[in-house]
Coordinates of C-alpha atoms in Angstrom, one line a residue:
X1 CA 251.9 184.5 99.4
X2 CA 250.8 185.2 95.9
X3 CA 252.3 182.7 93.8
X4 CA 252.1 182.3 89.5
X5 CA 252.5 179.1 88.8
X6 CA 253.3 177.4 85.1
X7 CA 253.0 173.9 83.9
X8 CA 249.7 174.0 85.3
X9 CA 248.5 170.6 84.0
X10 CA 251.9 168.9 84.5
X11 CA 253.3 166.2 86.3
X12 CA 255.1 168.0 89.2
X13 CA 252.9 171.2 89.0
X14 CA 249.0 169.3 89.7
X15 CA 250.9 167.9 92.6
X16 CA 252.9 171.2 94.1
X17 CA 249.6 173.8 93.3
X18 CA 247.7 171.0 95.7
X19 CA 250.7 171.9 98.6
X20 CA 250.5 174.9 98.0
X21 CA 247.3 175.2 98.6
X22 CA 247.1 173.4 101.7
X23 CA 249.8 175.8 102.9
X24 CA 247.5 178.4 101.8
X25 CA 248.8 180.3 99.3
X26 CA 247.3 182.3 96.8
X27 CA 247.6 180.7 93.0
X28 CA 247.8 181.7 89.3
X29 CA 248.0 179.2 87.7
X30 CA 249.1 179.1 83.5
X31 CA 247.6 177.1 81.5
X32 CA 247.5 177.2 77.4
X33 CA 244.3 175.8 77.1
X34 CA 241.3 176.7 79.7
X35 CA 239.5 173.7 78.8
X36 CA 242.3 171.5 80.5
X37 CA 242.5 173.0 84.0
X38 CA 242.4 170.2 86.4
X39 CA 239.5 169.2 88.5
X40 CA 241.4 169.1 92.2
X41 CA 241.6 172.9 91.8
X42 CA 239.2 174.0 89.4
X43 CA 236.9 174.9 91.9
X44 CA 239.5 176.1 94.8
X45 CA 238.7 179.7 96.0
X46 CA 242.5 180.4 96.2
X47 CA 242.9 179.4 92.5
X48 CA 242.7 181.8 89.5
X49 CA 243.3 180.7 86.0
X50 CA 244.6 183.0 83.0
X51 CA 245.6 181.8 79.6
X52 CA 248.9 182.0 78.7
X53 CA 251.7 180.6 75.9
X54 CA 255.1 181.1 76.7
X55 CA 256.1 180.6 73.0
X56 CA 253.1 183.6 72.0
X57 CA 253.4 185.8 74.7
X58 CA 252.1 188.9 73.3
X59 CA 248.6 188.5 74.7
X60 CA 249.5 187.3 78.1
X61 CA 248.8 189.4 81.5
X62 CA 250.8 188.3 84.4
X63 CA 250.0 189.8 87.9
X64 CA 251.5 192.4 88.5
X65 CA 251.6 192.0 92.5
X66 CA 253.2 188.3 92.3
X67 CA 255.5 187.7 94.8
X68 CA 256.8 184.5 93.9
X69 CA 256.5 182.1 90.6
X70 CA 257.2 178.1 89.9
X71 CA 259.0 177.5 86.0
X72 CA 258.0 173.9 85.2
X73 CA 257.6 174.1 81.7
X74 CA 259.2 171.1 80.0
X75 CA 258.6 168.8 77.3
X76 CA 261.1 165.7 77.4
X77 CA 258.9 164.1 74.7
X78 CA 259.3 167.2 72.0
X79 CA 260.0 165.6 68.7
X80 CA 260.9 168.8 66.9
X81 CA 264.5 169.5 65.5
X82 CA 264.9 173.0 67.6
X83 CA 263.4 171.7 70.9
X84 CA 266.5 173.5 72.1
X85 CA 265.9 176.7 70.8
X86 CA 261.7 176.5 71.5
X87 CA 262.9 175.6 75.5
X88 CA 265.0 178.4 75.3
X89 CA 262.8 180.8 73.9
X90 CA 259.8 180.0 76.3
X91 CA 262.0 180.9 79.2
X92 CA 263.0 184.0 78.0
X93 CA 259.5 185.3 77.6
X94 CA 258.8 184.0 80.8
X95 CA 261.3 186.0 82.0
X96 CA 260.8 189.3 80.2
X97 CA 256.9 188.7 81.8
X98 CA 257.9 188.1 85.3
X99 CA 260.5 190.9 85.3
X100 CA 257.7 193.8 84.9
X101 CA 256.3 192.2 88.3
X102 CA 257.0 192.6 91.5
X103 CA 258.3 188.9 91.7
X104 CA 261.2 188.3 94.3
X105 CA 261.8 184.8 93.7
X106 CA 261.6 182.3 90.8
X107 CA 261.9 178.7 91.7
X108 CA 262.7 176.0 88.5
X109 CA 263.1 172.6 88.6
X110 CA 265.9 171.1 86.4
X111 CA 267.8 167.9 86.1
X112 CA 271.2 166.8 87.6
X113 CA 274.1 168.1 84.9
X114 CA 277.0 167.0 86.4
X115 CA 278.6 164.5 83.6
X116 CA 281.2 165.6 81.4
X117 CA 278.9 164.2 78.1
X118 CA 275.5 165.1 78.9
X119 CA 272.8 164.4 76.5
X120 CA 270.9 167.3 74.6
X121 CA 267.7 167.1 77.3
X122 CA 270.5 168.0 79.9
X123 CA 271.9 170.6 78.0
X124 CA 268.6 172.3 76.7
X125 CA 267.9 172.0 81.1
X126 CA 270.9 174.0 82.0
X127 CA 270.2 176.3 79.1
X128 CA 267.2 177.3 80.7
X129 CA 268.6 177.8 83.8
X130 CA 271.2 179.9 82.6
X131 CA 268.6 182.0 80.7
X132 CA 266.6 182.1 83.6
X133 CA 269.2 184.4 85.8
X134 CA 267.9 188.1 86.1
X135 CA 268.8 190.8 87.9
X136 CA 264.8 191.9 88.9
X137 CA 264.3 188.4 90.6
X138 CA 266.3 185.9 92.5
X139 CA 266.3 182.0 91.0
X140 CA 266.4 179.0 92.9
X141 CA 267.0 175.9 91.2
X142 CA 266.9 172.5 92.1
X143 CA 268.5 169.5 90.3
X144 CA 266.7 166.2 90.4
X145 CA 267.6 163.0 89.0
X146 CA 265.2 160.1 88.3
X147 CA 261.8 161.2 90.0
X148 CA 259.8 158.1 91.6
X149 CA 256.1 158.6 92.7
X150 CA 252.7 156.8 91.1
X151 CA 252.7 158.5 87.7
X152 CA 256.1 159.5 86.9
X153 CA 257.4 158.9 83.7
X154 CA 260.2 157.0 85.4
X155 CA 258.1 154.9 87.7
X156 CA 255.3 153.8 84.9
X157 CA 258.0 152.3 82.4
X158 CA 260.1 150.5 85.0
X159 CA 256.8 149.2 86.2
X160 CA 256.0 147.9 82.8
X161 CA 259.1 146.4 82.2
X162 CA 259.4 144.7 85.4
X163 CA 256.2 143.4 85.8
X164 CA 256.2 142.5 82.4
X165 CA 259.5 140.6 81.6
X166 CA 260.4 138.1 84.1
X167 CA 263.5 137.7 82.4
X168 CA 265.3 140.5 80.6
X169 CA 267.9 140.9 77.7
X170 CA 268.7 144.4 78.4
X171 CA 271.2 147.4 76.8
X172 CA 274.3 148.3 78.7
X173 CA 272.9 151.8 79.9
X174 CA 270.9 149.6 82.9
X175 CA 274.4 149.8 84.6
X176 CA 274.9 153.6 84.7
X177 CA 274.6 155.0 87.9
X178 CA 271.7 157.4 89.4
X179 CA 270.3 158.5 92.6
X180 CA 266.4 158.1 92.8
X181 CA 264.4 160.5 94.2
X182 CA 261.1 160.3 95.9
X183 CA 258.3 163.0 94.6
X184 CA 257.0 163.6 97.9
X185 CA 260.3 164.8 98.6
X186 CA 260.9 166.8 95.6
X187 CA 257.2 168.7 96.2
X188 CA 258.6 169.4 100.1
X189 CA 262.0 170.9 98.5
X190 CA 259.9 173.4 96.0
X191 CA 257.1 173.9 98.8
X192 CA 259.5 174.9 101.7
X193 CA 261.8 177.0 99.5
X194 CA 259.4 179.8 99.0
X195 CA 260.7 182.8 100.7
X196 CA 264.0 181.1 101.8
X197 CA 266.3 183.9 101.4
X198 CA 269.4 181.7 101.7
X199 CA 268.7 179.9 99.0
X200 CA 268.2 182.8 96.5
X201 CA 270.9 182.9 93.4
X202 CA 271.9 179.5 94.1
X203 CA 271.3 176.0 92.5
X204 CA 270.8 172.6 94.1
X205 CA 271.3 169.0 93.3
X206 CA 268.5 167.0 95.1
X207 CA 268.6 163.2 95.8
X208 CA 267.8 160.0 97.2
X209 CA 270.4 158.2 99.7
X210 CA 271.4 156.0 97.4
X211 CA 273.6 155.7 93.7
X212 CA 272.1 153.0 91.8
X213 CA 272.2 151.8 88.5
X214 CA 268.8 151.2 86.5
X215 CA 269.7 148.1 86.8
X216 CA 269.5 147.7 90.9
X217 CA 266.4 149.8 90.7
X218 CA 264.5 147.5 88.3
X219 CA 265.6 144.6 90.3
X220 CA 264.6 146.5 93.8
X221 CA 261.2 147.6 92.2
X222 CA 260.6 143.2 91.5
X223 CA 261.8 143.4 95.7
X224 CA 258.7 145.3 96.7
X225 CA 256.7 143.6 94.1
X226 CA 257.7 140.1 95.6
X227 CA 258.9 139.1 91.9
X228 CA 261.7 137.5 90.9
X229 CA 263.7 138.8 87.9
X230 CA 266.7 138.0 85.8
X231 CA 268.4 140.7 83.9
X232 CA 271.2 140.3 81.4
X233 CA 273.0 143.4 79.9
X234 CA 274.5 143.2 76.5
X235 CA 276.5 146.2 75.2
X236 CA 275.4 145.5 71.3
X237 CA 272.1 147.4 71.4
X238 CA 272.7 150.5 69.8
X239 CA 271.0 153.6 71.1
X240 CA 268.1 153.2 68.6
X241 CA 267.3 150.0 69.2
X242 CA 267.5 150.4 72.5
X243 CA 265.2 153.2 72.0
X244 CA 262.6 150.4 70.4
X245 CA 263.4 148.1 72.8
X246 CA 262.1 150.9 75.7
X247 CA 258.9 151.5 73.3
X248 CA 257.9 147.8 72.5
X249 CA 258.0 147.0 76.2
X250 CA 256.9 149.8 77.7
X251 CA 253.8 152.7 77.2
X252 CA 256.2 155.1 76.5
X253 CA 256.4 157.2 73.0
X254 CA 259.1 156.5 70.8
X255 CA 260.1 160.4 71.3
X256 CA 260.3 159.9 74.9
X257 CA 262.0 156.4 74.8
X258 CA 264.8 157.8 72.5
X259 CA 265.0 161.0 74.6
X260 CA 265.3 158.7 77.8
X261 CA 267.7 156.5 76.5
X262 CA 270.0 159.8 75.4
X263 CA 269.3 161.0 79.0
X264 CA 270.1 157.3 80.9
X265 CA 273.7 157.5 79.7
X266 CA 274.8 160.1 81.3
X267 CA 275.8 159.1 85.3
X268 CA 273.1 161.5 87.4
X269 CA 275.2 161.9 90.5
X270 CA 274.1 165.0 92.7
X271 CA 277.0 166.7 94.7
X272 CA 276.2 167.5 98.3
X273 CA 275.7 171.0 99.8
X274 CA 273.4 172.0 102.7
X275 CA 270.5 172.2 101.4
X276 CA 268.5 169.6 103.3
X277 CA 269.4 171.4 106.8
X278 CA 268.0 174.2 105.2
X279 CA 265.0 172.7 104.1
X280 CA 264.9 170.5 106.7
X281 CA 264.8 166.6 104.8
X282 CA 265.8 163.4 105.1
X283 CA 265.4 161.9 101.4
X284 CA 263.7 158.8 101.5
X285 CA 265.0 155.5 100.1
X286 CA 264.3 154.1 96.8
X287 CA 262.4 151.0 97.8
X288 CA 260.2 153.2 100.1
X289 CA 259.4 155.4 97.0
X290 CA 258.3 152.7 95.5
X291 CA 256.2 151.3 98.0
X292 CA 254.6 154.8 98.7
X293 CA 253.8 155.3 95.1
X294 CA 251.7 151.2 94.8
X295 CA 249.8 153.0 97.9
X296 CA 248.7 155.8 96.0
X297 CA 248.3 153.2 93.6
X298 CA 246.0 151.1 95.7
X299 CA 244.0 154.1 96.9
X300 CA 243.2 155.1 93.3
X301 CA 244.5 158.5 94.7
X302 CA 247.2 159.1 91.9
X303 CA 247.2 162.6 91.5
X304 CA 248.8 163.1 87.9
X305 CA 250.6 161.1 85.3
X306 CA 253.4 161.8 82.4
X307 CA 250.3 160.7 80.3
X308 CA 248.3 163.5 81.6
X309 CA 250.7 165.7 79.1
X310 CA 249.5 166.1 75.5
X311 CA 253.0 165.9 74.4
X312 CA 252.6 162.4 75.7
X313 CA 250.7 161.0 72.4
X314 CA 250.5 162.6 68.8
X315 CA 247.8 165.2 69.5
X316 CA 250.0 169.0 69.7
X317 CA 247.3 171.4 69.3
X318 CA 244.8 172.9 72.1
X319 CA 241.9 170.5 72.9
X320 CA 239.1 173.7 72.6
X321 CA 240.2 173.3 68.8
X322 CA 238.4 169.8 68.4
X323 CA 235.9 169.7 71.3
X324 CA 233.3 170.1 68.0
X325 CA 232.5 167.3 65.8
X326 CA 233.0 168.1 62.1
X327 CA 230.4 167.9 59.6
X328 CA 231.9 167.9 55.9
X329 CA 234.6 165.8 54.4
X330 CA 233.7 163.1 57.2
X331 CA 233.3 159.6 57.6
X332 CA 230.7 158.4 60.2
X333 CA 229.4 155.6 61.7
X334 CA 226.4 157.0 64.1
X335 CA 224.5 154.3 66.2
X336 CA 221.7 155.4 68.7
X337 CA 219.6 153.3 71.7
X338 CA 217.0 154.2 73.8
X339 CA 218.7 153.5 77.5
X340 CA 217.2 151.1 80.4
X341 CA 219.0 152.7 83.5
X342 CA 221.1 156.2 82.6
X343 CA 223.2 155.9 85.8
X344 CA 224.3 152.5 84.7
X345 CA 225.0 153.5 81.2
X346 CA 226.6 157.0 82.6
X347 CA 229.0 155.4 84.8
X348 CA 229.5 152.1 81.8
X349 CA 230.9 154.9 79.9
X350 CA 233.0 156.7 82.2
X351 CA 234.6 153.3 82.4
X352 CA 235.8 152.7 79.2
X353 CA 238.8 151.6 78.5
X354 CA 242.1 151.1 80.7
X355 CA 241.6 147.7 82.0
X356 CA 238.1 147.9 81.7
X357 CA 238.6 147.1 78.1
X358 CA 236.2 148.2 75.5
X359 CA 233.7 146.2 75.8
X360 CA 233.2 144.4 72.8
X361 CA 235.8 142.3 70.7
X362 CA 238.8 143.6 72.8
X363 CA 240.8 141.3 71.2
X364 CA 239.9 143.5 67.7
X365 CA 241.1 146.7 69.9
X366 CA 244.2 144.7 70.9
X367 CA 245.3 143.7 67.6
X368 CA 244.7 148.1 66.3
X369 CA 246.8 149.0 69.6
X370 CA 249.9 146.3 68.5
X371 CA 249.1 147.7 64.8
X372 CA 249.7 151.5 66.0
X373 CA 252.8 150.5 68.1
X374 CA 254.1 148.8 64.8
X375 CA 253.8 152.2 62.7
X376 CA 255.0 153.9 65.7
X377 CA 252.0 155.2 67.8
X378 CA 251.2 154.9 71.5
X379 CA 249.2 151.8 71.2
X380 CA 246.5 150.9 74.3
X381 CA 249.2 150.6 76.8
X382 CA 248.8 153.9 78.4
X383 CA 245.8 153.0 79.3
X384 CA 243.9 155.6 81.7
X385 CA 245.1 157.8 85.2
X386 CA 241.9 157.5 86.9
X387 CA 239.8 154.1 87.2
X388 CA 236.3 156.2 88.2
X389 CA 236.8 159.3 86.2
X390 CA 237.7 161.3 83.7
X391 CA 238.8 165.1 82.9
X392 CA 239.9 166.7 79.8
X393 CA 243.2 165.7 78.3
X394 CA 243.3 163.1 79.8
X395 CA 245.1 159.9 78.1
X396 CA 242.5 157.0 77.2
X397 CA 244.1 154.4 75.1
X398 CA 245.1 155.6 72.5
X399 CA 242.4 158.0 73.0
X400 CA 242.7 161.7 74.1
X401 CA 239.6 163.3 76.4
X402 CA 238.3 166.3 74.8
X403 CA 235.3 166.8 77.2
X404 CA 234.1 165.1 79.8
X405 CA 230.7 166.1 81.6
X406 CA 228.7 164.1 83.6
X407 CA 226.1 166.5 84.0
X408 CA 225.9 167.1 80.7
X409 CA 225.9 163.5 79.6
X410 CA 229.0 163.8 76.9
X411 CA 232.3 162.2 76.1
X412 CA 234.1 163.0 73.6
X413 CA 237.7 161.6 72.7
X414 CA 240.1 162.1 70.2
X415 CA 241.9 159.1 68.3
X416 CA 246.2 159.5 68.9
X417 CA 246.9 156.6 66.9
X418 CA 248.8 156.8 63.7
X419 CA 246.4 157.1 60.9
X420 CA 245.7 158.9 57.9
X421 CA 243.4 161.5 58.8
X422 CA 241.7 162.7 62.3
X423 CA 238.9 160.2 64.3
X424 CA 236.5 161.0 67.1
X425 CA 234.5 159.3 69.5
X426 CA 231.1 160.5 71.3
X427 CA 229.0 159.0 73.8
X428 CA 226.3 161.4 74.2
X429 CA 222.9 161.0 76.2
X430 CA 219.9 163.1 75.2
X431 CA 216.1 162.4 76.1
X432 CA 216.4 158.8 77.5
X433 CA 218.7 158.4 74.1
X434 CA 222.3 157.3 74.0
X435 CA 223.8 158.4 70.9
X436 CA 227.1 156.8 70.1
X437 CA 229.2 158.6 66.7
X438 CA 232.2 157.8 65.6
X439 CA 233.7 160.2 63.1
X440 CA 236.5 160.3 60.6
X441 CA 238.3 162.8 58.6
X442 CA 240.5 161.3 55.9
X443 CA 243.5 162.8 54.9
X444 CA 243.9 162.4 50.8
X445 CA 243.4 159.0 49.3
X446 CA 245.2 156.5 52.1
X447 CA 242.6 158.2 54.7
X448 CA 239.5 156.8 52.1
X449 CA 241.3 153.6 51.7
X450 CA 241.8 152.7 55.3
X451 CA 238.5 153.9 56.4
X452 CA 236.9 151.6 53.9
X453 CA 239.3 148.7 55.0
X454 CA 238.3 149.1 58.7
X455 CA 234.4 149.1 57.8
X456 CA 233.6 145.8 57.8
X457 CA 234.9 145.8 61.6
X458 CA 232.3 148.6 62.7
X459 CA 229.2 146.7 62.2
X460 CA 229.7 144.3 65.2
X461 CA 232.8 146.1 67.4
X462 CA 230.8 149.5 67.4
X463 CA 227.4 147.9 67.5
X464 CA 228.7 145.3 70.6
X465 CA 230.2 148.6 72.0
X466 CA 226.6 150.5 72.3
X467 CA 224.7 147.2 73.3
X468 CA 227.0 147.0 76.4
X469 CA 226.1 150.2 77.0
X470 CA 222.9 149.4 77.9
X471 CA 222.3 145.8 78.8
X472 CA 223.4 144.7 82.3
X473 CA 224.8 141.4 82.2

């Protein structure tokens, strides 16, 4: 089947374009930026890749033999006022696109909107749906909860608070109830739906075999662990210290903790219907989620993170804009050593980072990562999705991957800390040559100021950095 799939670079759709190509279907896959298509499929002969924006659709060229398309375009982290309206926009020129196909079935993943009071994520989710409807196409959309898999948004900040706090003073949303659900069962849902006829025009609430509240999850998640963790809930936290509380402790954005802690009042019960007899499932349980995801974990075999997705950091715009170094109306601090072994200093830098640390002075890089969270900026705690290697936009830090190339000896990153102006790193190797720049643009006279503040620091953090670059200890 011939399949146009959206969200390309996204949590769920890295994951589902890799089933879908074991089940061998045909892919095209969206993505905004053709400099971030991911590795795993990059290559695939059943992959094609066209450029498309859903909120600039005038340039865009679907298919028009497409039998079949995924919708898994969302952005719970979207600061802006009218995220609402921007959600609801991209839809409908999805829409208006797949109509002049030959599409027969759309398939969208929403979230559970069963409460009476749901928050405005919720809302803007059923919005979609509701926008989604045509009468060219059939839509099949399933309802999830909390997703739980190595990567997920959900499962990376209970893992951070868990294995971070062993005892917890915690806001009264940890008791409101939800019902967990696996990934791998999510991807089976969307996979084995393809074609199903009965399930065309209808919706679905998918979900785990159990209600819990955050609280029982965060306290399971310390079971498979083998921690031991005492929570206490207190109903004075308001929703935007909560929201702090949820970006201090965890890796999260403040954006996405405030939109999470919107979304985690609101009960996520599913109601039941047939749809696992059609689909043929049996949910799995919460703790085996769990245990599945530390596998993946283990096996350094995690496919895709909430990180992965730019609107994870600061950076909005397309990487291709900033793969280039700038010339004028920069700062730069530009080292340069000849190299003893280029594999060793190859593989140093596609290291960097993550737990790795950075080589030199981490406790300097620590203090600028606890500085950005203080100002409100994602801080080192993302650290990196891969240990071994690295693609573009991927998270680093508080670093975003522009370009990544082995072959070509180059990485470049881009800084999504809070400052006053735009930074870049590069490693680059030419003739036996490492060349390490660092590069700022300074936004008006606080950009000058803090670049001249911070200079002192370069001469022995960047110069450490290159030298362990180099030297095998």
């Amino acid at each position: 089947m011939k399949i146009l799939l959206t969200g390309t670079t996204g949590y769920i759709a890295k994951r589902l374009a890799l089933q879908l190509l074991e089940d061998n279907h045909e892919l095209i896959c969206c993505v905004r930026d053709m400099e971030r298509i991911p590795d795993e499929i990059e290559e695939h002969p059943q992959c094609t890749f066209i450029k498309v924006d859903f909120l600039k659709p005038e340039s865009a060229e679907i298919p028009k033999d497409i039998e079949a398309a995924y919708y898994l375009i969302h952005s719970m982290s979207n600061s802006t006022s009218d995220f609402e309206e921007l959600e609801r926009k991209c839809a409908q020129n999805f829409k208006d696109l797949v109509n002049k196909t030959q599409c027969k079935q759309v398939i969208y993943l929403s979230g559970i909107v069963n409460d009476d009071s749901l928050s405005k994520h919720l809302k803007s989710r059923l919005q979609v749906e509701n926008t989604l409807k045509s009468e060219k196409y059939a839509l099949t959309t399933f309802r999830a909860g909390i997703i739980v898999g190595s990567g997920s948004a959900s499962f990376e900040i209970i893992r951070d608070i868990v294995e971070k706090l062993p005892f917890m003073i915690t806001p009264k949303w940890l008791n409101t109830k939800t019902q967990p659900i696996g990934i791998r069962d999510v991807l089976t849902y969307l996979s084995n739906s393809l074609g199903n006829q009965k399930l065309y025009n209808n919706s679905y609430d998918i979900f785990g075999p159990e209600i819990l509240t955050y609280k029982e999850m965060l306290l399971q998640f310390a079971q498979v662990r083998g921690l031991k963790r005492y929570i206490v809930t207190l109903p004075i936290l308001t929703p935007k210290l909560s929201s702090y509380w949820l970006y201090f402790v965890t890796s999260t954005s403040f954006q996405l903790a405030a939109a999470l802690v919107d979304s985690m009042k609101v009960e996520v019960i599913g109601k039941v219907s047939d749809i696992n007899s059609h689909i043929d499932i049996i949910p799995m349980p919460y703790k085996t989620a769990v245990d599945l995801a530390f596998q993946k974990i283990q096996q350094n075999a995690v496919v895709s993170s909430w990180k992965d997705a730019v609107s994870s950091g600061v950076f909005k715009d397309q990487l291709s804009k900033h793969i280039e170094l700038p010339q004028y109306g920069c700062f730069k601090d530009v080292r340069s050593r000849e190299i003893k072994d280029e594999n060793y200093t190859i593989n140093k830098i596609w290291n960097i980072g993550g737990r790795n640390g950075w080589y030199s002075f981490n406790t300097l890089w620590k203090i600028r990562g606890y500085v950005d969270k203080l100002f409100g900026g994602v801080g080192l705690r993302r650290g990196r999705t891969h240990d071994t290697y690295l693609e573009p936009g991927d998270p680093l830090d508080f670093w975003r991957v522009l370009f990544a190339d082995k072959e070509e000896k180059r990485l470049l990153l881009f800084a999504e800390m809070k400052l006053p102006g735009e930074a870049w790193l590069e490693f680059k190797i030419v003739k036996n040559k490492l060349y390490q720049r660092a590069v700022f643009r300074p936004k008006g006279v606080w950009g000058r100021l803090y670049w001249y503040s911070v200079l002192p620091f370069h001469a022995f953090v960047f110069r450490g950095m290159i030298n362990a670059l180099i030297e095998k200890k």
